[in-house]
Coordinates of C-alpha atoms and ligand atoms in Angstrom, one line a residue:
M80 CA 82.2 -98.0 -47.8
K81 CA 80.7 -94.8 -46.5
A82 CA 81.9 -91.2 -46.5
T83 CA 80.4 -87.8 -45.7
A84 CA 81.6 -84.5 -47.3
I85 CA 80.6 -80.9 -46.8
A86 CA 80.9 -78.3 -49.6
P87 CA 80.0 -74.6 -50.0
A88 CA 78.1 -72.9 -52.7
N89 CA 80.1 -70.2 -54.4
I90 CA 79.4 -66.7 -55.9
A91 CA 81.1 -65.9 -59.2
F92 CA 82.8 -62.5 -59.5
I93 CA 83.3 -63.3 -63.2
K94 CA 80.4 -65.5 -64.4
Y95 CA 80.2 -68.8 -66.3
W96 CA 77.5 -68.4 -68.9
G97 CA 77.7 -70.6 -72.0
K98 CA 79.4 -73.9 -72.8
A99 CA 82.0 -74.7 -75.4
D100 CA 81.1 -78.4 -75.0
D101 CA 77.8 -79.3 -73.5
A102 CA 78.5 -82.9 -72.5
L103 CA 81.8 -82.2 -70.9
R104 CA 80.6 -78.9 -69.5
L105 CA 83.6 -77.0 -70.9
P106 CA 82.9 -73.3 -70.3
M107 CA 83.2 -70.7 -73.0
N108 CA 85.2 -68.5 -70.5
S109 CA 87.2 -68.8 -67.4
S110 CA 85.6 -67.6 -64.1
I111 CA 86.5 -66.5 -60.6
S112 CA 84.5 -67.1 -57.4
M113 CA 84.4 -67.0 -53.7
N114 CA 83.1 -70.0 -51.6
L115 CA 80.3 -69.1 -49.2
S116 CA 80.3 -70.1 -45.5
G117 CA 76.6 -69.8 -45.0
A118 CA 75.4 -72.0 -47.9
L119 CA 76.6 -75.5 -47.4
T120 CA 75.6 -79.0 -48.6
T121 CA 76.4 -82.1 -46.5
T122 CA 76.3 -85.4 -48.4
T123 CA 76.8 -89.0 -47.2
V124 CA 77.3 -91.7 -49.8
E125 CA 77.3 -95.4 -48.9
F126 CA 78.0 -98.1 -51.4
S127 CA 76.8 -101.6 -50.4
S128 CA 76.1 -105.0 -52.0
D129 CA 72.9 -104.9 -49.9
Y130 CA 71.4 -102.2 -52.1
R131 CA 69.5 -103.1 -55.3
V132 CA 69.0 -99.5 -56.6
D133 CA 70.6 -96.1 -56.0
S134 CA 68.5 -94.1 -53.5
I135 CA 68.6 -90.4 -52.8
E136 CA 67.2 -89.0 -49.5
G137 CA 67.2 -85.8 -47.5
T138 CA 66.4 -83.3 -50.1
E139 CA 63.6 -83.3 -52.7
F140 CA 64.8 -83.6 -56.3
T141 CA 63.1 -83.6 -59.6
S142 CA 63.4 -86.7 -61.7
R143 CA 65.9 -84.9 -64.0
E144 CA 68.0 -83.9 -61.0
K145 CA 68.0 -87.5 -59.7
E146 CA 69.1 -88.7 -63.1
K147 CA 72.0 -86.2 -63.0
I148 CA 73.0 -87.5 -59.6
V149 CA 72.9 -91.2 -60.7
S150 CA 74.9 -90.4 -63.8
H151 CA 77.5 -88.8 -61.6
L152 CA 77.6 -91.9 -59.4
D153 CA 78.1 -93.9 -62.6
R154 CA 81.1 -91.8 -63.5
I155 CA 82.7 -92.4 -60.1
R156 CA 81.8 -96.1 -60.1
K157 CA 83.5 -96.3 -63.5
I158 CA 86.7 -94.9 -62.1
G159 CA 86.5 -97.2 -59.1
K160 CA 85.6 -100.2 -61.3
S161 CA 82.6 -100.8 -59.0
N162 CA 79.1 -102.0 -59.7
L163 CA 77.7 -101.4 -56.2
Y164 CA 74.6 -99.3 -55.7
A165 CA 74.6 -96.3 -53.4
K166 CA 72.5 -94.6 -50.8
V167 CA 72.9 -90.9 -50.9
I168 CA 71.7 -88.6 -48.1
T169 CA 72.1 -84.9 -48.8
K170 CA 71.1 -81.8 -46.8
N171 CA 71.5 -78.1 -47.5
S172 CA 72.1 -75.5 -44.7
F173 CA 70.0 -73.0 -46.7
P174 CA 66.2 -73.5 -47.2
K175 CA 65.1 -75.1 -50.4
G176 CA 63.2 -72.7 -52.6
A177 CA 65.3 -69.8 -51.3
G178 CA 66.7 -69.6 -54.8
I179 CA 70.3 -70.3 -53.8
A180 CA 71.7 -72.6 -56.4
S181 CA 72.6 -75.9 -54.7
S182 CA 74.0 -77.6 -57.7
A183 CA 77.6 -76.3 -57.1
S184 CA 77.7 -77.3 -53.4
G185 CA 75.7 -80.5 -54.2
F186 CA 78.0 -81.8 -56.9
A187 CA 81.2 -80.8 -55.1
A188 CA 80.0 -82.7 -51.9
L189 CA 78.8 -85.7 -54.0
T190 CA 82.1 -86.0 -55.8
V191 CA 84.2 -85.9 -52.7
A192 CA 82.0 -88.2 -50.6
A193 CA 81.4 -90.8 -53.4
S194 CA 85.0 -91.0 -54.4
K195 CA 86.1 -91.4 -50.8
A196 CA 83.4 -94.0 -50.1
L197 CA 84.9 -96.1 -53.0
E198 CA 88.3 -95.6 -51.4
L199 CA 89.6 -93.7 -54.4
N200 CA 92.3 -91.2 -53.6
I201 CA 91.7 -88.6 -56.3
P202 CA 93.9 -85.5 -56.2
E203 CA 92.1 -82.1 -55.9
K204 CA 92.7 -81.1 -59.5
E205 CA 91.0 -84.3 -60.8
L206 CA 88.2 -83.9 -58.3
T207 CA 87.5 -80.4 -59.7
I208 CA 87.3 -81.9 -63.2
L209 CA 85.0 -84.6 -62.1
A210 CA 82.7 -82.2 -60.2
R211 CA 82.7 -79.9 -63.3
I212 CA 81.2 -82.7 -65.4
G213 CA 78.4 -82.9 -62.9
S214 CA 77.7 -79.2 -62.7
G215 CA 80.1 -76.6 -64.1
S216 CA 80.2 -74.2 -61.2
G217 CA 80.6 -77.3 -58.9
C218 CA 84.3 -77.4 -59.7
R219 CA 84.8 -74.0 -58.0
S220 CA 83.4 -75.4 -54.7
I221 CA 86.2 -77.9 -54.3
P222 CA 89.3 -75.7 -53.7
D223 CA 89.5 -73.3 -50.7
G224 CA 88.6 -69.6 -50.6
F225 CA 88.9 -67.6 -53.8
V226 CA 88.9 -69.9 -56.8
Y227 CA 89.9 -69.7 -60.5
W228 CA 88.3 -72.0 -63.0
K229 CA 90.3 -72.2 -66.2
N230 CA 88.1 -72.7 -69.3
G231 CA 90.7 -75.0 -71.0
E232 CA 91.0 -76.6 -74.4
S233 CA 90.0 -80.1 -73.3
S234 CA 88.4 -81.8 -70.3
D235 CA 91.8 -82.4 -68.6
D236 CA 92.7 -78.8 -69.1
S237 CA 89.5 -77.2 -67.5
Y238 CA 90.0 -77.4 -63.8
A239 CA 89.7 -75.1 -60.7
Y240 CA 92.3 -74.1 -58.2
S241 CA 92.6 -71.8 -55.2
L242 CA 94.0 -68.3 -55.8
Y243 CA 93.9 -67.4 -52.1
P244 CA 92.7 -69.2 -48.9
S245 CA 89.5 -68.3 -47.2
T246 CA 91.4 -66.3 -44.5
Y247 CA 93.0 -64.0 -47.1
W248 CA 90.4 -61.2 -47.2
D249 CA 87.6 -60.6 -44.8
L250 CA 84.8 -60.1 -47.4
R251 CA 81.1 -60.6 -46.9
D252 CA 78.5 -61.8 -49.3
I253 CA 75.1 -60.8 -47.9
V254 CA 72.5 -62.5 -50.0
A255 CA 69.1 -60.7 -50.1
I256 CA 66.5 -63.4 -50.9
V257 CA 63.8 -61.9 -53.0
N258 CA 60.3 -63.2 -52.7
A259 CA 59.5 -64.9 -56.0
E260 CA 56.8 -67.4 -56.7
E261 CA 57.7 -68.6 -60.2
K262 CA 60.6 -71.0 -60.6
S263 CA 63.3 -69.6 -62.9
V264 CA 64.7 -71.4 -65.9
S265 CA 67.6 -73.7 -64.9
T266 CA 71.2 -72.5 -65.5
T267 CA 71.7 -75.5 -67.8
D268 CA 68.7 -74.7 -70.0
G269 CA 69.3 -71.0 -69.8
M270 CA 72.9 -71.0 -71.0
A271 CA 72.2 -73.6 -73.7
R272 CA 70.6 -70.8 -75.8
V273 CA 73.4 -68.3 -75.2
K274 CA 74.3 -68.1 -78.9
T275 CA 70.8 -66.7 -79.7
S276 CA 71.9 -63.4 -78.1
P277 CA 73.5 -61.0 -80.5
F278 CA 75.8 -60.0 -77.6
W279 CA 77.3 -63.2 -76.3
K280 CA 80.5 -63.0 -78.4
E281 CA 81.2 -59.4 -77.2
R282 CA 80.9 -60.5 -73.6
I283 CA 83.3 -63.4 -74.1
L284 CA 85.8 -61.2 -75.9
G285 CA 85.9 -58.9 -72.9
I286 CA 86.4 -61.7 -70.3
P287 CA 90.3 -62.0 -70.3
A288 CA 90.7 -58.3 -69.4
K289 CA 88.0 -58.7 -66.7
I290 CA 89.7 -61.8 -65.3
Q291 CA 92.9 -59.8 -65.0
A292 CA 91.2 -56.9 -63.3
V293 CA 89.6 -59.2 -60.7
Q294 CA 93.0 -60.9 -60.1
Y295 CA 94.6 -57.5 -59.6
A296 CA 91.8 -56.4 -57.3
L297 CA 92.2 -59.5 -55.2
K298 CA 95.9 -59.0 -55.0
K299 CA 95.4 -55.4 -53.8
K300 CA 92.4 -56.3 -51.7
S301 CA 90.6 -53.4 -53.3
I302 CA 86.8 -53.7 -52.9
R303 CA 86.3 -50.8 -55.3
D304 CA 88.3 -52.4 -58.1
L305 CA 86.7 -55.8 -57.5
G306 CA 83.2 -54.3 -57.2
I307 CA 83.3 -52.3 -60.5
V308 CA 84.4 -55.2 -62.7
M309 CA 82.1 -57.7 -60.8
E310 CA 79.1 -55.6 -61.4
E311 CA 80.0 -55.0 -65.0
D312 CA 80.2 -58.7 -65.7
C313 CA 77.0 -59.4 -63.9
I314 CA 75.2 -56.8 -66.0
N315 CA 76.8 -58.2 -69.1
M316 CA 75.7 -61.7 -68.3
H317 CA 72.2 -60.7 -67.7
A318 CA 72.2 -58.5 -70.8
V319 CA 73.1 -61.6 -72.8
A320 CA 70.4 -63.7 -71.0
M321 CA 67.8 -61.0 -71.5
T322 CA 68.6 -60.8 -75.2
Q323 CA 68.5 -64.6 -75.8
N324 CA 65.6 -66.2 -77.7
P325 CA 63.5 -66.8 -75.7
P326 CA 64.6 -64.0 -73.4
L327 CA 65.4 -64.7 -69.8
F328 CA 64.5 -62.1 -67.3
Y329 CA 65.8 -63.4 -64.0
W330 CA 65.5 -60.0 -62.3
K331 CA 62.3 -59.0 -60.4
E332 CA 61.1 -55.5 -59.3
T333 CA 62.8 -56.0 -56.0
T334 CA 66.0 -57.1 -57.7
M335 CA 66.1 -53.7 -59.6
A336 CA 65.1 -51.8 -56.4
I337 CA 68.1 -53.3 -54.6
I338 CA 70.5 -52.5 -57.5
H339 CA 69.3 -48.8 -57.3
A340 CA 69.7 -48.8 -53.5
V341 CA 73.2 -50.2 -53.7
R342 CA 74.2 -47.5 -56.1
R343 CA 72.7 -44.8 -53.9
W344 CA 74.5 -46.2 -50.8
R345 CA 77.7 -46.1 -52.7
E346 CA 77.2 -42.4 -53.6
E347 CA 76.7 -41.8 -49.9
G348 CA 80.1 -43.3 -49.3
L349 CA 79.4 -47.0 -48.4
P350 CA 81.6 -49.4 -50.5
V351 CA 79.1 -52.2 -51.3
Y352 CA 78.6 -53.8 -54.7
F353 CA 76.1 -56.3 -56.2
T354 CA 76.1 -59.4 -58.3
I355 CA 73.3 -61.7 -59.3
D356 CA 73.1 -65.3 -60.5
A357 CA 70.4 -67.0 -62.6
G358 CA 67.6 -65.8 -60.3
P359 CA 66.2 -62.7 -58.6
N360 CA 68.4 -62.7 -55.4
V361 CA 71.0 -60.1 -55.0
H362 CA 74.5 -60.8 -53.5
L363 CA 75.8 -57.7 -51.7
I364 CA 79.6 -57.8 -51.5
C365 CA 81.4 -55.7 -49.0
E366 CA 84.2 -55.8 -46.5
G367 CA 83.7 -57.3 -43.0
K368 CA 83.9 -53.9 -41.4
N369 CA 80.8 -52.7 -43.3
E370 CA 78.7 -55.8 -42.7
K371 CA 76.5 -54.3 -40.0
T372 CA 75.8 -51.1 -41.9
V373 CA 74.9 -53.0 -45.1
I374 CA 72.5 -55.3 -43.1
E375 CA 70.8 -52.4 -41.4
K376 CA 70.2 -50.7 -44.7
V377 CA 69.1 -53.7 -46.7
K378 CA 66.6 -54.7 -43.9
R379 CA 64.8 -51.4 -44.5
L380 CA 64.0 -52.4 -48.1
H381 CA 60.7 -54.1 -49.1
G382 CA 60.3 -57.5 -50.8
I383 CA 63.1 -59.4 -49.1
S384 CA 62.2 -62.5 -47.3
Q385 CA 65.6 -63.2 -45.6
L386 CA 69.3 -62.5 -45.6
I387 CA 72.1 -65.1 -45.7
V388 CA 75.4 -63.7 -44.5
N389 CA 78.5 -65.4 -45.9
R390 CA 82.2 -65.1 -45.3
P391 CA 84.8 -66.7 -47.6
S392 CA 84.8 -70.4 -46.9
L393 CA 87.0 -73.5 -47.2
G394 CA 86.2 -75.7 -50.1
A395 CA 84.8 -79.2 -50.1
R396 CA 86.1 -81.5 -47.3
L397 CA 85.4 -84.8 -45.7
V398 CA 83.8 -84.8 -42.3
Ligands
DP6_498 C1 74.7 -67.9 -63.5 O1 77.1 -74.5 -62.9 O2 74.7 -74.2 -62.5 O3 75.5 -69.2 -61.6 O4 77.1 -76.5 -65.6 O5 74.8 -76.4 -66.5 O6 75.2 -77.2 -64.2 P1 75.6 -76.2 -65.3 O7 75.5 -74.7 -64.8 P2 75.8 -74.1 -63.4 O8 75.8 -72.5 -63.9 C2 76.1 -71.4 -63.0 C3 75.8 -70.1 -63.7 C4 75.8 -68.9 -62.9 C5 77.1 -68.2 -63.0 C6 78.3 -68.8 -62.3 O9 78.1 -69.3 -61.2 O10 79.4 -68.7 -62.8

């Protein structure tokens, strides 16, 4: 009763920031993302009557993170009517502390591996719902390529599906890892206070039009159309975070320096756009043909410890 799954992290073009239901992790708004080939989690789950406790190895987790993993195993045990304990071994392809969120890839891989280990044949849609309850953005790491997560009215109605396969458009996400000592506030804690911002509602009201614009940009494969709306929602999300109580400033000086550089490169004719999650790192989105030029330019900036180059990736899968 053992299975291994691999799942990618994802970058949201339209972000999830705020829950309509905390326990079920129902998002206030729909979102769209791309799976990342260079940021993967591999997880093996084994259920056995030999085990007397659940154990988690391979990556260091805080006690709160461990509790979340065990609660997720409980959900899957409940579906499988099992009371067996599990051994979980999980590894990330990206260095811990790099500031790349591993909760999406982690919960997607855990969901697929644990349900297979219990010999449950759960269809993709239900797997996305299950992963979502573990970590919201985790549902977007299950389907392939470019993914839509519907906010939905109820738990059964808030799931993710693939808009286009990973081979559809040769995009790059070059992640500039910004040196930062302090640990940032977790996404769960950060978005829990979303309603303390005077601007959260305005952002949510603007989302349906932005979702449509991203869908249109994907259909046309227009990096310009995608980039403009993606940057707008990134800035909106951070404006909400920065105006929450207490305020959340995820950006560092280097983050701001990269934003200015990207805008300058664009004025010089290079189609590259930025987006930023709940941390200081900057995701530089461009087409494959411009990868080399973007890397050359970004390498000349100060305060970046490493680059992770991603292509669109398959979703979670068994190995
Ligand atoms: C800023 O999925 O990590 O990356 O559901 O509380 O686990 P929880 O939050 P999580 O939030 C991701 C927030 C984001 C934007 C995004 O990926 O859409």
